[in-house]
Short mmCIF file of C-alpha atoms in Angstrom, two decimals:
data_model
loop_
_atom_site.label_atom_id
_atom_site.label_comp_id
_atom_site.label_asym_id
_atom_site.label_seq_id
_atom_site.Cartn_x
_atom_site.Cartn_y
_atom_site.Cartn_z
CA UNK A 1 40.59 37.95 -4.28
CA UNK A 2 36.72 37.88 -3.75
CA UNK A 3 33.66 39.76 -5.22
CA UNK A 4 30.25 39.11 -5.43
CA UNK A 5 29.37 37.10 -8.87
CA UNK A 6 25.32 37.40 -9.63
CA UNK A 7 25.74 35.49 -12.72
CA UNK A 8 28.01 34.15 -14.78
CA UNK A 9 28.75 33.75 -18.75
CA UNK A 10 30.77 30.69 -20.24
CA UNK A 11 32.83 30.20 -23.40
CA UNK A 12 32.06 26.97 -24.77
CA UNK A 13 35.03 25.25 -27.17
CA UNK A 14 38.23 24.72 -25.07
CA UNK A 15 36.16 25.83 -22.04
CA UNK A 16 33.92 22.52 -21.18
CA UNK A 17 35.45 20.42 -24.26
CA UNK A 18 38.79 20.47 -26.40
CA UNK A 19 37.38 21.53 -29.98
CA UNK A 20 40.49 20.50 -31.92
CA UNK A 21 39.26 16.91 -32.08
CA UNK A 22 36.39 17.90 -32.92
CA UNK A 23 37.94 19.71 -36.27
CA UNK A 24 40.01 16.85 -37.03
CA UNK A 25 36.76 14.37 -36.99
CA UNK A 26 34.98 16.83 -39.04
CA UNK A 27 37.26 16.87 -41.74
CA UNK A 28 37.26 13.13 -41.80
CA UNK A 29 33.85 12.55 -41.65
CA UNK A 30 32.91 15.02 -44.23
CA UNK A 31 35.84 13.54 -46.67
CA UNK A 32 34.57 10.48 -46.16
CA UNK A 33 30.87 11.76 -46.81
CA UNK A 34 31.92 13.57 -50.07
CA UNK A 35 33.87 10.68 -51.41
CA UNK A 36 30.72 9.04 -51.63
CA UNK A 37 28.14 11.65 -52.71
CA UNK A 38 30.34 14.41 -54.46
CA UNK A 39 33.33 12.13 -56.24
CA UNK A 40 34.66 15.41 -58.10
CA UNK A 41 34.77 17.52 -54.83
CA UNK A 42 36.61 15.25 -53.29
CA UNK A 43 39.26 14.42 -55.93
CA UNK A 44 39.81 18.44 -56.27
CA UNK A 45 39.83 19.22 -52.98
CA UNK A 46 41.37 16.23 -50.33
CA UNK A 47 41.66 17.59 -46.68
CA UNK A 48 44.21 19.75 -46.71
CA UNK A 49 42.92 21.64 -49.73
CA UNK A 50 39.44 21.86 -48.64
CA UNK A 51 40.81 23.37 -45.71
CA UNK A 52 43.13 25.91 -47.03
CA UNK A 53 39.50 26.88 -49.55
CA UNK A 54 37.87 27.32 -46.21
CA UNK A 55 40.52 30.05 -45.02
CA UNK A 56 40.11 31.62 -48.41
CA UNK A 57 36.20 32.06 -48.03
CA UNK A 58 36.52 32.40 -44.25
CA UNK A 59 39.38 35.81 -45.48
CA UNK A 60 36.97 36.95 -48.32
CA UNK A 61 33.80 37.04 -46.26
CA UNK A 62 34.82 39.39 -43.55
CA UNK A 63 31.27 40.35 -43.18
CA UNK A 64 30.57 36.78 -41.69
CA UNK A 65 32.87 36.38 -39.16
CA UNK A 66 30.42 36.46 -36.78
CA UNK A 67 28.56 33.19 -38.14
CA UNK A 68 30.60 30.02 -38.46
CA UNK A 69 27.84 28.08 -39.72
CA UNK A 70 27.25 30.02 -42.81
CA UNK A 71 30.60 30.06 -43.77
CA UNK A 72 31.12 26.37 -43.59
CA UNK A 73 28.08 26.34 -46.38
CA UNK A 74 29.58 28.77 -48.44
CA UNK A 75 33.09 27.18 -48.40
CA UNK A 76 30.76 23.71 -49.01
CA UNK A 77 29.26 25.10 -52.03
CA UNK A 78 32.29 26.93 -53.76
CA UNK A 79 34.31 23.40 -53.52
CA UNK A 80 31.20 21.57 -55.58
CA UNK A 81 30.77 24.30 -57.67
CA UNK A 82 34.24 24.70 -58.92
CA UNK A 83 34.48 20.89 -59.12
CA UNK A 84 31.55 20.60 -61.31
CA UNK A 85 29.36 19.01 -58.52
CA UNK A 86 25.86 20.13 -57.56
CA UNK A 87 26.00 22.59 -54.97
CA UNK A 88 22.80 22.09 -53.29
CA UNK A 89 24.29 19.36 -51.40
CA UNK A 90 26.17 21.74 -49.55
CA UNK A 91 23.01 21.36 -47.35
CA UNK A 92 23.08 18.27 -46.49
CA UNK A 93 27.00 17.97 -46.10
CA UNK A 94 26.46 20.96 -43.60
CA UNK A 95 24.05 18.55 -41.89
CA UNK A 96 26.59 15.88 -41.52
CA UNK A 97 29.06 18.61 -40.22
CA UNK A 98 26.48 19.99 -37.66
CA UNK A 99 26.36 16.58 -36.33
CA UNK A 100 29.82 15.70 -35.83
CA UNK A 101 30.40 19.27 -34.67
CA UNK A 102 28.01 18.62 -31.53
CA UNK A 103 29.71 15.08 -30.96
CA UNK A 104 31.80 16.53 -27.72
CA UNK A 105 34.00 14.64 -25.36
CA UNK A 106 34.01 17.04 -22.42
CA UNK A 107 37.24 17.95 -20.00
CA UNK A 108 37.09 15.35 -17.10
CA UNK A 109 35.43 17.96 -14.52
CA UNK A 110 33.57 20.12 -16.64
CA UNK A 111 30.12 18.58 -16.34
CA UNK A 112 30.10 18.10 -12.64
CA UNK A 113 31.64 21.67 -12.19
CA UNK A 114 29.22 23.30 -14.70
CA UNK A 115 26.38 21.32 -12.93
CA UNK A 116 27.71 23.13 -9.24
CA UNK A 117 27.91 26.65 -10.63
CA UNK A 118 24.45 26.50 -11.99
CA UNK A 119 23.36 25.18 -8.94
CA UNK A 120 24.73 28.82 -7.25
CA UNK A 121 24.29 31.49 -10.19
CA UNK A 122 22.42 31.53 -13.40
CA UNK A 123 25.07 30.79 -16.29
CA UNK A 124 24.75 31.74 -19.66
CA UNK A 125 27.10 30.54 -22.71
CA UNK A 126 28.29 33.25 -24.50
CA UNK A 127 30.35 31.57 -27.74
CA UNK A 128 31.62 32.59 -31.18
CA UNK A 129 31.09 29.17 -32.35
CA UNK A 130 28.03 27.35 -33.51
CA UNK A 131 27.61 24.32 -30.47
CA UNK A 132 24.27 23.41 -29.69
CA UNK A 133 23.82 22.57 -25.91
CA UNK A 134 20.66 20.76 -26.37
CA UNK A 135 22.00 18.16 -28.71
CA UNK A 136 24.85 18.09 -26.97
CA UNK A 137 22.87 17.41 -23.78
CA UNK A 138 23.56 20.61 -21.59
CA UNK A 139 20.97 23.17 -22.26
CA UNK A 140 19.27 22.67 -18.67
CA UNK A 141 22.29 24.13 -16.97
CA UNK A 142 22.15 27.35 -18.78
CA UNK A 143 19.72 30.43 -18.28
CA UNK A 144 20.12 30.85 -22.11
CA UNK A 145 22.83 30.61 -24.91
CA UNK A 146 24.12 33.55 -26.85
CA UNK A 147 25.95 32.95 -29.71
CA UNK A 148 27.94 35.21 -32.53
CA UNK A 149 25.35 34.46 -35.19
CA UNK A 150 22.26 35.22 -32.89
CA UNK A 151 23.69 38.44 -31.86
CA UNK A 152 25.25 39.62 -35.09
CA UNK A 153 28.91 40.35 -33.51
CA UNK A 154 31.20 38.18 -31.92
CA UNK A 155 33.28 38.28 -28.67
CA UNK A 156 35.79 40.15 -27.90
CA UNK A 157 32.82 43.14 -29.26
CA UNK A 158 31.79 44.50 -26.05
CA UNK A 159 28.14 44.01 -27.48
CA UNK A 160 27.52 40.56 -27.14
CA UNK A 161 28.85 40.80 -23.19
CA UNK A 162 26.19 43.79 -22.72
CA UNK A 163 23.27 41.37 -24.37
CA UNK A 164 24.36 38.60 -22.56
CA UNK A 165 24.32 40.91 -19.01
CA UNK A 166 20.77 42.60 -20.45
CA UNK A 167 18.94 39.35 -20.43
CA UNK A 168 20.45 37.92 -17.75
CA UNK A 169 19.47 40.95 -15.64
CA UNK A 170 22.49 42.33 -14.15
CA UNK A 171 24.97 44.79 -14.73
CA UNK A 172 28.21 43.95 -16.07
CA UNK A 173 30.16 44.33 -13.40
CA UNK A 174 28.06 41.77 -11.30
CA UNK A 175 28.61 39.25 -13.90
CA UNK A 176 31.97 36.85 -14.31
CA UNK A 177 32.87 35.94 -17.77
CA UNK A 178 34.75 32.42 -17.80
CA UNK A 179 36.57 31.36 -20.88
CA UNK A 180 40.23 30.22 -22.27
CA UNK A 181 40.98 32.74 -24.68
CA UNK A 182 43.34 35.58 -23.19
CA UNK A 183 41.93 37.90 -25.80
CA UNK A 184 38.30 37.16 -27.00
CA UNK A 185 37.66 35.72 -23.02
CA UNK A 186 39.29 38.10 -21.15
CA UNK A 187 40.22 41.26 -22.93
CA UNK A 188 36.90 41.11 -24.18
CA UNK A 189 34.80 40.91 -20.89
CA UNK A 190 37.28 42.91 -19.09
CA UNK A 191 36.55 46.12 -21.91
CA UNK A 192 32.89 45.29 -21.42
CA UNK A 193 32.68 45.99 -17.72
CA UNK A 194 32.73 42.49 -16.91
CA UNK A 195 34.77 40.26 -14.15
CA UNK A 196 36.93 37.87 -15.94
CA UNK A 197 38.18 34.47 -15.22
CA UNK A 198 40.73 32.75 -17.57
CA UNK A 199 40.64 29.22 -17.54
CA UNK A 200 43.79 28.05 -18.11
CA UNK A 201 44.23 24.60 -18.93
CA UNK A 202 47.40 22.67 -18.75
CA UNK A 203 48.46 21.76 -22.42
CA UNK A 204 49.58 18.27 -23.59
CA UNK A 205 52.72 18.68 -22.01
CA UNK A 206 51.40 19.56 -18.47
CA UNK A 207 52.56 23.24 -18.79
CA UNK A 208 49.96 26.04 -18.37
CA UNK A 209 50.17 28.96 -20.86
CA UNK A 210 51.69 32.69 -19.40
CA UNK A 211 49.47 35.52 -19.60
CA UNK A 212 50.41 37.32 -22.50
CA UNK A 213 49.40 41.11 -21.44
CA UNK A 214 51.13 43.63 -19.61
CA UNK A 215 48.39 46.04 -19.08
CA UNK A 216 45.58 44.25 -17.79
CA UNK A 217 45.15 40.61 -16.11
CA UNK A 218 42.42 38.65 -15.14
CA UNK A 219 40.42 38.96 -12.09
CA UNK A 220 40.74 35.16 -11.75
CA UNK A 221 42.86 32.46 -13.22
CA UNK A 222 42.32 28.61 -12.86
CA UNK A 223 43.49 25.60 -14.49
CA UNK A 224 40.17 23.56 -14.44
CA UNK A 225 36.50 24.82 -13.93
CA UNK A 226 36.31 22.56 -10.82
CA UNK A 227 39.06 25.32 -9.03
CA UNK A 228 36.31 28.06 -10.41
CA UNK A 229 33.48 26.13 -8.66
CA UNK A 230 35.62 25.63 -5.43
CA UNK A 231 36.16 29.32 -5.45
CA UNK A 232 32.70 30.23 -5.61
CA UNK A 233 32.00 27.80 -2.44
CA UNK A 234 34.87 29.08 -0.47
CA UNK A 235 34.53 33.19 -1.11
CA UNK A 236 30.02 33.21 -1.17
CA UNK A 237 29.28 30.39 1.12
CA UNK A 238 25.82 32.20 1.71
CA UNK A 239 25.19 32.57 -2.16
CA UNK A 240 21.89 30.90 -3.11
CA UNK A 241 20.70 30.51 -6.61
CA UNK A 242 18.24 33.32 -7.16
CA UNK A 243 14.69 32.96 -8.42
CA UNK A 244 14.31 32.54 -12.27
CA UNK A 245 14.64 35.96 -13.95
CA UNK A 246 11.42 36.77 -16.02
CA UNK A 247 12.25 34.89 -19.21
CA UNK A 248 13.64 37.48 -21.83
CA UNK A 249 12.64 36.13 -25.44
CA UNK A 250 15.44 35.85 -27.79
CA UNK A 251 15.60 37.41 -31.04
CA UNK A 252 14.34 34.86 -33.94
CA UNK A 253 17.21 33.09 -34.98
CA UNK A 254 17.92 29.68 -37.43
CA UNK A 255 20.20 26.82 -35.87
CA UNK A 256 23.33 27.28 -36.32
#
């Protein structure tokens, strides 16, 4: 399939890097920190119990479903309060969490392929997570980053896709959204009027997932980001990166 692409919106977690190793490391590092600084919390909430408490807080605060950072802070403060530690430690504990959250290990192809995509068209990050592209070191590849916390709603809500398209200066049908999640990324983009690419990376056993929906399919499906960059080269060889868009000031926000 071939169609024009004027810009790309790109998911981050499990698209540029796997999140599971990050999540496991965060739990270990936070547990070590709590044992040193909030021992009563660490004793009452070892890793499995802390995970269960976090899920409970997430379930209670559906109004904050778009804001993983605030949910994480609330979870830490709740654990400290229940354990008899000072909940003011939650801010420092969050800083420990956030430093680890931004230590990522890219998929082997991701950085080079991202550079190829960004050399052709504007690329914007659209994520429900709270990664900091500047801290990670890839912010220069992106026109901007739009997170669910900043926007106030998470994928698959159409509004976050539409907001990204507006800032890119292109109609939704001219923008290709790329991500790993069938529902949040592909179905969400499709319903918002964007083109969609399902990045269906092989699992640990080398197999790839089957598309789960019968009523719609992604416009594109690739096992690597390199394959998408190859497709862009092959189908749109004359495409050149347009002049930078006039800057649209992002809404005021706090760090994720």
